[in-house]
Coordinates of C-alpha atoms in Angstrom, one line a residue:
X25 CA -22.9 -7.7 3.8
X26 CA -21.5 -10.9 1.8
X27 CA -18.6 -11.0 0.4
X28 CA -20.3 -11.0 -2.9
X29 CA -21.4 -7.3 -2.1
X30 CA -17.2 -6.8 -2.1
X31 CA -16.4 -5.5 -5.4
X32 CA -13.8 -2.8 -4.6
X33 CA -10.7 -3.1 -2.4
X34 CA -8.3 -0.8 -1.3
X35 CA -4.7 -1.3 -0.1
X36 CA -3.2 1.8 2.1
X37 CA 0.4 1.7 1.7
X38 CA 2.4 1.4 -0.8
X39 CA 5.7 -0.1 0.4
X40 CA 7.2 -3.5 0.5
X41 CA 3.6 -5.3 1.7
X42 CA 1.1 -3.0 0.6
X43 CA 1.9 -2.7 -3.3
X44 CA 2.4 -6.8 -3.2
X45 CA -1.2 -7.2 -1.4
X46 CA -2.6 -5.4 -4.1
X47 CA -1.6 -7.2 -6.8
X48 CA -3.0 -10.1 -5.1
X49 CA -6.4 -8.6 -4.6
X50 CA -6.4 -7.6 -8.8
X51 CA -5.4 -11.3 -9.0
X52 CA -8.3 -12.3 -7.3
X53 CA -10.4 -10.0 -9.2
X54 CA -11.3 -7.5 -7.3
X55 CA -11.2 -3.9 -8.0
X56 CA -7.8 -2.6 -6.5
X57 CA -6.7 0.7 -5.3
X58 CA -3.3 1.1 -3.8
X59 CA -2.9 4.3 -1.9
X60 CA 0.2 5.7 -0.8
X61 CA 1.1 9.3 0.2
X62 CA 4.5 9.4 -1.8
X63 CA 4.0 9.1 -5.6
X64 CA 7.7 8.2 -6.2
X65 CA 6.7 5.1 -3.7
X66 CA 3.8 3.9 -6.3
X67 CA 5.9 4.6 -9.2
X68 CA 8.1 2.2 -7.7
X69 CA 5.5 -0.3 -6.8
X70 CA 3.9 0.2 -10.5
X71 CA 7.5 -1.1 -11.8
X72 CA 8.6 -4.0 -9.1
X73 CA 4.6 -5.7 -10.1
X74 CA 5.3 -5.7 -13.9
X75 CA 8.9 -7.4 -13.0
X76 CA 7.2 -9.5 -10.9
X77 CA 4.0 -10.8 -13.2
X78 CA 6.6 -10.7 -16.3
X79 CA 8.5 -13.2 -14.4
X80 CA 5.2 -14.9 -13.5
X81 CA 4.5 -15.3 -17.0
X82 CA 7.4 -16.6 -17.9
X83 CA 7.4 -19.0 -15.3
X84 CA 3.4 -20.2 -16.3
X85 CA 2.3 -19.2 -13.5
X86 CA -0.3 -16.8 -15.1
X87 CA -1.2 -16.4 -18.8
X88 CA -0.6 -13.1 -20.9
X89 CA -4.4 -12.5 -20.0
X90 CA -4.8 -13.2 -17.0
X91 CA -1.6 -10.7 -15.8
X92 CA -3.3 -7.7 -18.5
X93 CA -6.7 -8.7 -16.5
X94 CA -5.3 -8.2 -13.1
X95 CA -3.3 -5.0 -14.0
X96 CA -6.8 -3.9 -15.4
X97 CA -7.9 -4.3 -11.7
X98 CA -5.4 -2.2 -10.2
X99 CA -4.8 1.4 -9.9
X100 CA -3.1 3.3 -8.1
X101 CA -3.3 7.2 -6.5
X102 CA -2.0 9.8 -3.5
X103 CA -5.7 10.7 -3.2
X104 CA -7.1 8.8 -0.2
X105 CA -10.2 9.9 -0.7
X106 CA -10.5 8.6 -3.9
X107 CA -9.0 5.6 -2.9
X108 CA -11.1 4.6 0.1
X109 CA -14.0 6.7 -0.3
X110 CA -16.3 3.9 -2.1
X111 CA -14.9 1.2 -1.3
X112 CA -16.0 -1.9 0.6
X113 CA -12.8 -3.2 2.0
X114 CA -9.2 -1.3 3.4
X115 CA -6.3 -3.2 4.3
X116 CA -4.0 -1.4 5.9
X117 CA -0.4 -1.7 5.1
X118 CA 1.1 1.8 6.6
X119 CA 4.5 1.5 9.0
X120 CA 4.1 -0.4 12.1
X121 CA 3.6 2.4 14.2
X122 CA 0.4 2.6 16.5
X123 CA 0.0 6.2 16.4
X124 CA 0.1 6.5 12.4
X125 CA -2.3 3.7 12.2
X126 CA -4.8 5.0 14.8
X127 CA -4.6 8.1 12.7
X128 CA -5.1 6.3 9.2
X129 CA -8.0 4.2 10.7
X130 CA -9.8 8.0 11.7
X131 CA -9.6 9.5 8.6
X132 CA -11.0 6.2 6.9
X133 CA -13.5 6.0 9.2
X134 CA -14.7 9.0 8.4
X135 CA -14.6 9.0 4.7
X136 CA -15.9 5.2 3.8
X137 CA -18.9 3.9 3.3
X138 CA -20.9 2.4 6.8
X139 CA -20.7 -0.8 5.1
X140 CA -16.6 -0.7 4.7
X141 CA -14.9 -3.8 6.6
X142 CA -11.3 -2.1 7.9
X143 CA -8.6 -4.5 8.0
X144 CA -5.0 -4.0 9.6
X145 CA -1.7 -5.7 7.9
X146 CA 0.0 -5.1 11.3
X147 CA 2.1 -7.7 12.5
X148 CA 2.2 -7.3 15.8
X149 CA -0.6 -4.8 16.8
X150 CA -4.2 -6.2 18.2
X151 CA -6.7 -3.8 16.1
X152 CA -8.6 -3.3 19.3
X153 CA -6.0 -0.7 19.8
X154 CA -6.5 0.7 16.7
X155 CA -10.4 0.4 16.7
X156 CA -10.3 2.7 19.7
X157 CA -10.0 5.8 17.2
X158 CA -13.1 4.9 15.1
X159 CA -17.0 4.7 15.5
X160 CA -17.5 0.8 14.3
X161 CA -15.6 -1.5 16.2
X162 CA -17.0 -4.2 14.9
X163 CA -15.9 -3.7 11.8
X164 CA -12.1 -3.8 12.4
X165 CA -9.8 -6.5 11.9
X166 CA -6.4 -8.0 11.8
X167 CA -5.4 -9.3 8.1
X168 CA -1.7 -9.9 8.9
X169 CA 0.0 -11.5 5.5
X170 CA 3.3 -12.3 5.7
X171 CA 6.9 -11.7 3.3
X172 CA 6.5 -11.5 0.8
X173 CA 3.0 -11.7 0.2
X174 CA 3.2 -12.6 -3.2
X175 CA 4.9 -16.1 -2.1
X176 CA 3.9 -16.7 1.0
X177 CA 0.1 -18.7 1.4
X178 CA -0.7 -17.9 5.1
X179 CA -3.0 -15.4 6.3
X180 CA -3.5 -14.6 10.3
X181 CA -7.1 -13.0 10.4
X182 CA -7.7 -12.0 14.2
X183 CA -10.4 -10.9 15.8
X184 CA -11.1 -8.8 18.7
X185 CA -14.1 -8.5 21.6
X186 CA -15.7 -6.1 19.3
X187 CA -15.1 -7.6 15.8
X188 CA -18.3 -9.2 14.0
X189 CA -18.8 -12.6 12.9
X190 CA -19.6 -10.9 9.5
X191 CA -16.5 -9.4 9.5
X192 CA -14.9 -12.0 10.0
X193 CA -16.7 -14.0 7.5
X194 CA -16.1 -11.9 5.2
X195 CA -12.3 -11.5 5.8
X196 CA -11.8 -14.9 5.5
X197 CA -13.2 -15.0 1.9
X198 CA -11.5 -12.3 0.6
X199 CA -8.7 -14.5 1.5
X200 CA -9.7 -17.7 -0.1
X201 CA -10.2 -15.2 -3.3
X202 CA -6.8 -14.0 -3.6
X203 CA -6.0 -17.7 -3.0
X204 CA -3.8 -17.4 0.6
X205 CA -5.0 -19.8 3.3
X206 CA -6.5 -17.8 6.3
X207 CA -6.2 -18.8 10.0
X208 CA -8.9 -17.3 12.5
X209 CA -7.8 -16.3 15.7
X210 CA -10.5 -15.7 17.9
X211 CA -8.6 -14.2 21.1
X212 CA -6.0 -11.3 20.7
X213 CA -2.2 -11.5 21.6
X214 CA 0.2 -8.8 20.5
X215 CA 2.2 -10.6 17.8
X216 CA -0.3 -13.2 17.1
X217 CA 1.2 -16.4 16.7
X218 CA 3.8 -16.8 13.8
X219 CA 5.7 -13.4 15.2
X220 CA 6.1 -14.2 18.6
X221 CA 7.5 -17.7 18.0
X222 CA 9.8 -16.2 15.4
X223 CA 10.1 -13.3 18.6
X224 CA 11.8 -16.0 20.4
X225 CA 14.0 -17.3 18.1
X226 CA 15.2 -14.6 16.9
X227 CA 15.6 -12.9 20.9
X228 CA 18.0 -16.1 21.6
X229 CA 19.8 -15.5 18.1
X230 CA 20.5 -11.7 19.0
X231 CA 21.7 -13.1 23.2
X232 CA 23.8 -15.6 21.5
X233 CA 25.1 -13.4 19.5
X234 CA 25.4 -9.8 21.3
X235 CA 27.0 -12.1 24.1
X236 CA 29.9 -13.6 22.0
X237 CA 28.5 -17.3 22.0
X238 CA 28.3 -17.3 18.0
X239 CA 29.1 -14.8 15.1
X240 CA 25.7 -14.0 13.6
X241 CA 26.4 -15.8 10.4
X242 CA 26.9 -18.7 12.1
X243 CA 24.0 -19.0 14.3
X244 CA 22.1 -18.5 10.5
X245 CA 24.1 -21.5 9.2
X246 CA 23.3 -23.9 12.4
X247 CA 19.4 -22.6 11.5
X248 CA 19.6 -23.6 8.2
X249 CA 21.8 -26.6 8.2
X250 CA 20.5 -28.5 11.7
X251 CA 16.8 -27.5 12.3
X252 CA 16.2 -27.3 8.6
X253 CA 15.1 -23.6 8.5
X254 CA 15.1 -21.9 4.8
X255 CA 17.1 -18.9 6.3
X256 CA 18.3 -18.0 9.6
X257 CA 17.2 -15.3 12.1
X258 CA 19.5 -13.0 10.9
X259 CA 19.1 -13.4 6.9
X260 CA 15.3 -13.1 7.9
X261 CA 15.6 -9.5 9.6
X262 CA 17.1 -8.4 6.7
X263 CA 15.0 -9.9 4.7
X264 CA 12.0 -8.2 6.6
X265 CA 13.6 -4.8 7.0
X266 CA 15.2 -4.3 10.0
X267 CA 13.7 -1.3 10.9
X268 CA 10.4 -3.4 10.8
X269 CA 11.4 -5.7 13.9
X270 CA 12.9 -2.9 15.4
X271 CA 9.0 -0.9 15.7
X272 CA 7.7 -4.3 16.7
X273 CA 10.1 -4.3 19.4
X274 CA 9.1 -0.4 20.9
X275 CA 5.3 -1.2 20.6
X276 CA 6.0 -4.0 22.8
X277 CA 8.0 -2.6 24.5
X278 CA 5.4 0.3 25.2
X279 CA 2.8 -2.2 25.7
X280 CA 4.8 -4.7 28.2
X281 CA 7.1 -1.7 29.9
X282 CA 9.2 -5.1 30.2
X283 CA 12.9 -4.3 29.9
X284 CA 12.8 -7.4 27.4
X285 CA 10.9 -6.6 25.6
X286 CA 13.1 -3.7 24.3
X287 CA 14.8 -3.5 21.4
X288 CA 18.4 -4.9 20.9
X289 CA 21.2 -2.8 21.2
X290 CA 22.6 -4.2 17.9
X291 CA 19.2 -3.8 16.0
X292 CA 18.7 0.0 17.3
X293 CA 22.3 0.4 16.2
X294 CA 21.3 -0.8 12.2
X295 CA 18.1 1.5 12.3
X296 CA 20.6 4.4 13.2
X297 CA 22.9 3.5 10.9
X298 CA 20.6 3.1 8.4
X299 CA 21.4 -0.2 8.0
X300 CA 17.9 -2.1 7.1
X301 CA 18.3 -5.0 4.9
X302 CA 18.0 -5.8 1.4
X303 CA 16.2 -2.9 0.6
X304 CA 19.1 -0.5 1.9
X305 CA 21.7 -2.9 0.2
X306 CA 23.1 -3.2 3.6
X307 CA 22.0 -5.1 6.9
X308 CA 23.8 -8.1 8.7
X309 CA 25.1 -8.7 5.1
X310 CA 25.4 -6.7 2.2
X311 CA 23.2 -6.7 -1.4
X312 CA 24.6 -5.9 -4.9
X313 CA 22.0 -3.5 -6.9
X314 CA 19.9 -6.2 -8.3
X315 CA 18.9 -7.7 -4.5
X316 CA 21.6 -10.8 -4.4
X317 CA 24.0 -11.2 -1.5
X318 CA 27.5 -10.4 -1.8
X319 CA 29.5 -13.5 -0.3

Protein backbone atom coordinates (compact mmCIF):
# COMPACT_ATOMS: atom_id res chain seq x y z
CA UNK A 1 0.00 0.00 0.00
CA UNK A 2 0.98 3.88 -0.66
CA UNK A 3 -0.27 6.36 0.87
CA UNK A 4 -1.93 7.32 -2.24
CA UNK A 5 -4.17 4.09 -1.93
CA UNK A 6 -5.30 6.12 1.59
CA UNK A 7 -8.50 7.72 0.76
CA UNK A 8 -10.58 7.03 3.94
CA UNK A 9 -9.58 7.59 7.56
CA UNK A 10 -11.20 6.87 10.64
CA UNK A 11 -10.75 8.44 14.09
CA UNK A 12 -12.14 6.17 17.16
CA UNK A 13 -12.98 8.43 19.78
CA UNK A 14 -14.60 11.15 20.10
CA UNK A 15 -13.40 13.09 23.12
CA UNK A 16 -10.97 15.86 23.70
CA UNK A 17 -8.18 14.35 20.98
CA UNK A 18 -10.09 12.22 18.87
CA UNK A 19 -12.85 14.79 17.46
CA UNK A 20 -9.67 17.43 17.08
CA UNK A 21 -7.64 14.61 14.95
CA UNK A 22 -10.39 14.40 12.75
CA UNK A 23 -10.74 17.63 11.78
CA UNK A 24 -7.20 17.57 10.92
CA UNK A 25 -7.46 14.52 8.73
CA UNK A 26 -10.78 16.44 6.66
CA UNK A 27 -8.20 19.35 6.60
CA UNK A 28 -5.86 17.28 4.97
CA UNK A 29 -8.35 15.96 2.64
CA UNK A 30 -8.95 12.80 3.52
CA UNK A 31 -12.23 11.14 4.05
CA UNK A 32 -13.00 11.42 7.84
CA UNK A 33 -15.09 9.33 10.09
CA UNK A 34 -15.17 10.03 13.74
CA UNK A 35 -16.49 7.23 15.83
CA UNK A 36 -17.59 7.40 19.26
CA UNK A 37 -19.99 5.17 21.28
CA UNK A 38 -21.89 8.14 22.97
CA UNK A 39 -23.84 10.37 20.47
CA UNK A 40 -24.15 13.21 22.93
CA UNK A 41 -20.05 13.04 22.87
CA UNK A 42 -20.15 13.70 18.82
CA UNK A 43 -22.79 16.17 19.13
CA UNK A 44 -20.50 17.94 21.21
CA UNK A 45 -17.49 17.42 18.98
CA UNK A 46 -19.77 18.43 15.85
CA UNK A 47 -20.32 21.97 17.84
CA UNK A 48 -16.62 22.60 19.54
CA UNK A 49 -15.12 22.14 15.36
CA UNK A 50 -17.53 24.66 13.90
CA UNK A 51 -16.37 27.10 16.95
CA UNK A 52 -13.16 26.22 16.21
CA UNK A 53 -12.90 26.62 12.10
CA UNK A 54 -15.36 29.80 12.64
CA UNK A 55 -12.59 31.24 14.62
CA UNK A 56 -10.11 29.89 12.06
CA UNK A 57 -11.77 31.86 9.54
CA UNK A 58 -11.85 34.65 11.19
CA UNK A 59 -8.42 34.62 12.03
CA UNK A 60 -7.39 33.70 7.98
CA UNK A 61 -6.16 30.82 8.78
CA UNK A 62 -8.53 28.91 6.35
CA UNK A 63 -10.89 30.48 3.70
CA UNK A 64 -14.82 30.07 3.72
CA UNK A 65 -14.08 27.11 1.30
CA UNK A 66 -11.60 25.52 2.45
CA UNK A 67 -13.44 25.10 6.18
CA UNK A 68 -17.06 23.99 4.02
CA UNK A 69 -14.50 21.50 2.08
CA UNK A 70 -13.07 19.98 5.16
CA UNK A 71 -16.47 19.70 6.97
CA UNK A 72 -17.52 17.97 3.61
CA UNK A 73 -14.76 15.37 4.59
CA UNK A 74 -16.00 14.64 7.88
CA UNK A 75 -18.71 12.64 9.38
CA UNK A 76 -19.46 11.40 12.11
CA UNK A 77 -21.54 8.02 13.62
CA UNK A 78 -21.98 5.40 16.88
CA UNK A 79 -21.75 2.67 14.22
CA UNK A 80 -18.28 1.24 14.24
CA UNK A 81 -18.80 -0.78 11.64
CA UNK A 82 -19.59 1.68 9.43
CA UNK A 83 -16.98 3.77 10.56
CA UNK A 84 -14.02 1.35 10.20
CA UNK A 85 -15.33 -1.16 8.07
CA UNK A 86 -13.84 0.28 4.63
CA UNK A 87 -11.49 2.18 5.64
CA UNK A 88 -7.76 2.24 5.08
CA UNK A 89 -6.44 3.96 8.24
CA UNK A 90 -7.87 3.94 12.27
CA UNK A 91 -6.33 6.14 14.69
CA UNK A 92 -7.24 5.30 17.84
CA UNK A 93 -8.17 7.99 20.31
CA UNK A 94 -10.30 5.77 23.08
CA UNK A 95 -9.29 6.40 27.04
CA UNK A 96 -5.80 5.48 28.01
CA UNK A 97 -6.69 2.28 29.38
CA UNK A 98 -4.79 -0.93 27.96
CA UNK A 99 -7.58 -3.24 28.39
CA UNK A 100 -10.25 -0.95 26.40
CA UNK A 101 -7.78 -0.52 23.73
CA UNK A 102 -6.71 -4.12 23.34
CA UNK A 103 -10.43 -4.71 23.04
CA UNK A 104 -11.05 -1.80 20.34
CA UNK A 105 -7.95 -3.02 18.43
CA UNK A 106 -9.97 -6.85 18.22
CA UNK A 107 -13.01 -5.70 17.04
CA UNK A 108 -11.20 -3.52 14.30
CA UNK A 109 -9.22 -6.18 13.51
CA UNK A 110 -11.83 -8.12 12.68
CA UNK A 111 -14.04 -5.86 10.74
CA UNK A 112 -11.32 -3.80 8.37
CA UNK A 113 -10.03 -4.34 5.44
CA UNK A 114 -6.37 -6.67 5.34
CA UNK A 115 -4.99 -3.63 3.89
CA UNK A 116 -6.04 -1.25 7.07
CA UNK A 117 -2.86 0.39 8.89
CA UNK A 118 -4.12 0.57 12.78
CA UNK A 119 -2.72 3.43 14.57
CA UNK A 120 -2.83 4.13 18.47
CA UNK A 121 -3.14 7.94 19.95
CA UNK A 122 -1.88 6.42 23.23
CA UNK A 123 0.41 8.47 25.03
CA UNK A 124 2.14 6.35 26.92
CA UNK A 125 1.33 2.73 25.80
CA UNK A 126 3.90 0.74 23.24
CA UNK A 127 1.32 -0.78 20.58
CA UNK A 128 3.18 -3.98 20.90
CA UNK A 129 0.92 -4.41 23.78
CA UNK A 130 -1.92 -3.68 22.09
CA UNK A 131 -0.93 -5.64 18.81
CA UNK A 132 -0.94 -8.76 20.97
CA UNK A 133 -4.91 -8.85 20.56
CA UNK A 134 -4.86 -8.78 16.71
CA UNK A 135 -3.73 -11.06 13.68
CA UNK A 136 -1.36 -8.32 11.84
CA UNK A 137 1.24 -7.01 13.92
CA UNK A 138 2.86 -5.47 11.46
CA UNK A 139 0.38 -3.27 10.82
CA UNK A 140 0.07 -1.54 14.28
CA UNK A 141 1.40 1.64 15.30
CA UNK A 142 1.94 4.45 17.69
CA UNK A 143 0.55 7.95 16.24
CA UNK A 144 0.77 9.82 19.53
CA UNK A 145 -0.42 13.76 18.79
CA UNK A 146 -0.23 15.91 21.41
CA UNK A 147 -2.90 18.93 23.20
CA UNK A 148 -4.46 20.10 21.52
CA UNK A 149 -3.96 18.64 18.30
CA UNK A 150 -5.33 21.28 16.44
CA UNK A 151 -2.36 23.66 17.72
CA UNK A 152 0.28 21.58 18.41
CA UNK A 153 2.74 20.55 15.09
CA UNK A 154 4.48 17.38 16.65
CA UNK A 155 3.69 13.91 15.88
CA UNK A 156 5.59 10.80 17.80
CA UNK A 157 5.08 7.82 15.32
CA UNK A 158 6.70 4.61 17.01
CA UNK A 159 7.32 1.56 15.93
CA UNK A 160 7.57 -1.75 17.39
CA UNK A 161 9.64 -5.26 16.55
CA UNK A 162 6.73 -6.26 14.48
CA UNK A 163 5.68 -2.90 12.78
CA UNK A 164 6.41 -2.61 8.90
CA UNK A 165 8.50 -0.28 7.14
CA UNK A 166 5.35 0.31 5.00
CA UNK A 167 3.52 1.11 7.87
CA UNK A 168 5.58 3.22 8.93
CA UNK A 169 5.94 4.91 5.64
CA UNK A 170 2.85 5.42 5.35
CA UNK A 171 2.20 6.88 8.89
CA UNK A 172 4.51 9.31 8.41
CA UNK A 173 2.71 10.72 5.29
CA UNK A 174 -0.52 10.84 6.56
CA UNK A 175 1.20 13.12 8.93
CA UNK A 176 2.92 15.43 6.51
CA UNK A 177 -0.85 15.57 4.95
CA UNK A 178 -2.54 16.92 7.82
CA UNK A 179 0.46 19.19 7.99
CA UNK A 180 1.98 18.10 11.80
CA UNK A 181 5.72 17.28 11.70
CA UNK A 182 6.25 13.41 12.52
CA UNK A 183 9.18 11.99 14.58
CA UNK A 184 10.07 8.16 14.01
CA UNK A 185 10.92 6.28 16.86
CA UNK A 186 12.32 3.18 15.97
CA UNK A 187 12.73 1.39 19.49
CA UNK A 188 9.67 1.29 22.01
CA UNK A 189 9.73 2.97 25.58
CA UNK A 190 6.52 3.33 27.51
CA UNK A 191 5.91 7.11 27.40
CA UNK A 192 7.97 7.68 24.37
CA UNK A 193 9.90 10.64 24.70
CA UNK A 194 7.99 13.98 25.16
CA UNK A 195 5.81 12.22 28.19
CA UNK A 196 8.43 10.91 30.15
CA UNK A 197 10.46 14.06 30.31
CA UNK A 198 7.33 15.92 31.06
CA UNK A 199 6.91 12.54 33.62
CA UNK A 200 9.79 13.97 35.47
CA UNK A 201 9.02 17.29 35.73
CA UNK A 202 5.91 17.09 36.64
CA UNK A 203 6.95 13.90 39.53
CA UNK A 204 9.36 16.71 41.11
CA UNK A 205 6.53 19.43 40.82
CA UNK A 206 3.94 17.01 42.75
CA UNK A 207 7.33 15.99 45.58
CA UNK A 208 7.86 19.69 45.91
CA UNK A 209 4.71 20.24 46.40
CA UNK A 210 2.92 17.18 48.32
CA UNK A 211 6.06 17.68 50.65
CA UNK A 212 5.44 21.51 51.60
CA UNK A 213 8.57 22.90 49.63
CA UNK A 214 6.20 25.13 47.32
CA UNK A 215 2.35 25.87 46.99
CA UNK A 216 1.48 24.44 43.57
CA UNK A 217 0.86 27.79 42.05
CA UNK A 218 4.10 28.71 42.71
CA UNK A 219 6.12 26.00 41.50
CA UNK A 220 3.83 26.94 37.96
CA UNK A 221 4.99 30.60 38.34
CA UNK A 222 8.95 29.71 38.87
CA UNK A 223 8.15 27.32 35.51
CA UNK A 224 6.88 29.97 33.65
CA UNK A 225 8.86 32.95 34.78
CA UNK A 226 12.60 31.30 35.24
CA UNK A 227 12.86 28.32 32.72
CA UNK A 228 10.69 30.07 30.34
CA UNK A 229 7.89 27.32 30.12
CA UNK A 230 4.42 28.53 28.52
CA UNK A 231 2.57 26.96 31.52
CA UNK A 232 3.67 25.14 34.54
CA UNK A 233 3.30 21.45 35.57
CA UNK A 234 0.31 22.05 37.31
CA UNK A 235 -1.68 24.41 34.72
CA UNK A 236 -0.64 21.58 32.18
CA UNK A 237 -2.41 18.62 34.15
CA UNK A 238 -5.36 20.54 34.06
CA UNK A 239 -4.95 21.46 30.94
CA UNK A 240 -4.57 17.74 29.86
CA UNK A 241 -7.27 16.32 32.10
CA UNK A 242 -6.15 15.11 35.17
CA UNK A 243 -7.70 11.90 35.04
CA UNK A 244 -5.46 11.47 31.83
CA UNK A 245 -2.04 11.55 33.82
CA UNK A 246 -3.60 9.73 36.43
CA UNK A 247 -4.25 6.31 33.81
CA UNK A 248 -0.78 7.01 32.54
CA UNK A 249 0.44 6.73 35.98
CA UNK A 250 -1.52 3.03 36.79
CA UNK A 251 -0.35 1.56 33.36
CA UNK A 252 3.06 2.29 34.55
CA UNK A 253 2.54 1.52 37.43
CA UNK A 254 1.24 -2.01 36.25
CA UNK A 255 3.94 -2.22 33.83
CA UNK A 256 7.04 -1.18 36.34
CA UNK A 257 5.27 -2.67 39.79
CA UNK A 258 7.71 0.25 40.89
CA UNK A 259 6.15 1.97 43.90
CA UNK A 260 7.11 5.28 41.89
CA UNK A 261 5.75 4.79 39.50
CA UNK A 262 2.32 5.06 41.19
CA UNK A 263 0.08 7.59 41.07
CA UNK A 264 0.21 10.67 43.46
CA UNK A 265 -1.80 10.84 46.36
CA UNK A 266 -2.99 14.38 45.45
CA UNK A 267 -3.74 13.39 41.72
CA UNK A 268 -5.80 10.09 42.84
CA UNK A 269 -7.49 12.43 45.28
CA UNK A 270 -8.77 15.08 42.03
CA UNK A 271 -9.91 11.84 39.96
CA UNK A 272 -12.05 10.96 43.10
CA UNK A 273 -13.17 14.08 43.53
CA UNK A 274 -13.92 14.58 40.22
CA UNK A 275 -11.78 17.21 40.01
CA UNK A 276 -10.13 17.01 36.22
CA UNK A 277 -9.31 20.26 34.78
CA UNK A 278 -10.78 22.62 32.48
CA UNK A 279 -13.10 20.36 31.23
CA UNK A 280 -14.74 19.77 34.77
CA UNK A 281 -14.39 23.55 35.47
CA UNK A 282 -12.36 22.57 38.41
CA UNK A 283 -8.72 21.12 38.83
CA UNK A 284 -5.64 22.76 40.65
CA UNK A 285 -7.57 25.98 39.69
CA UNK A 286 -10.98 26.72 38.78
CA UNK A 287 -12.62 27.61 35.02
CA UNK A 288 -15.66 30.01 34.44
CA UNK A 289 -18.25 28.32 31.77
CA UNK A 290 -16.61 29.63 28.74
CA UNK A 291 -12.95 27.69 29.63
CA UNK A 292 -10.97 31.00 31.17
CA UNK A 293 -9.40 30.82 34.66
CA UNK A 294 -10.89 32.39 37.55
CA UNK A 295 -7.94 34.51 39.31
Amino acid sequence: MEIGDVKKICVAGGGQMGHQIAMLCALGGFQTVLYDLDEEVLTKASSRLEAIMEKWVFKNKITSEEKEAAFNHLSMTTNLQLAAGDADFVIEAIVEKLEAKRQLFQQLDRITPQHTILATNSSTIVNSLIAESTNSPEKVINMHFFFPPLVMDCVEVVVSKDTSEETANITMQVCERVNRTAVLLKKEISGFVANRILGALQKEAVFLYENGYADYKDIDVICRKALNHPIGPFELMDLSGIDVGYYVMQQRYQETGNPDDKPFSCIEEKVKQGQLGRKTGQGWYTYSSKGGRNV
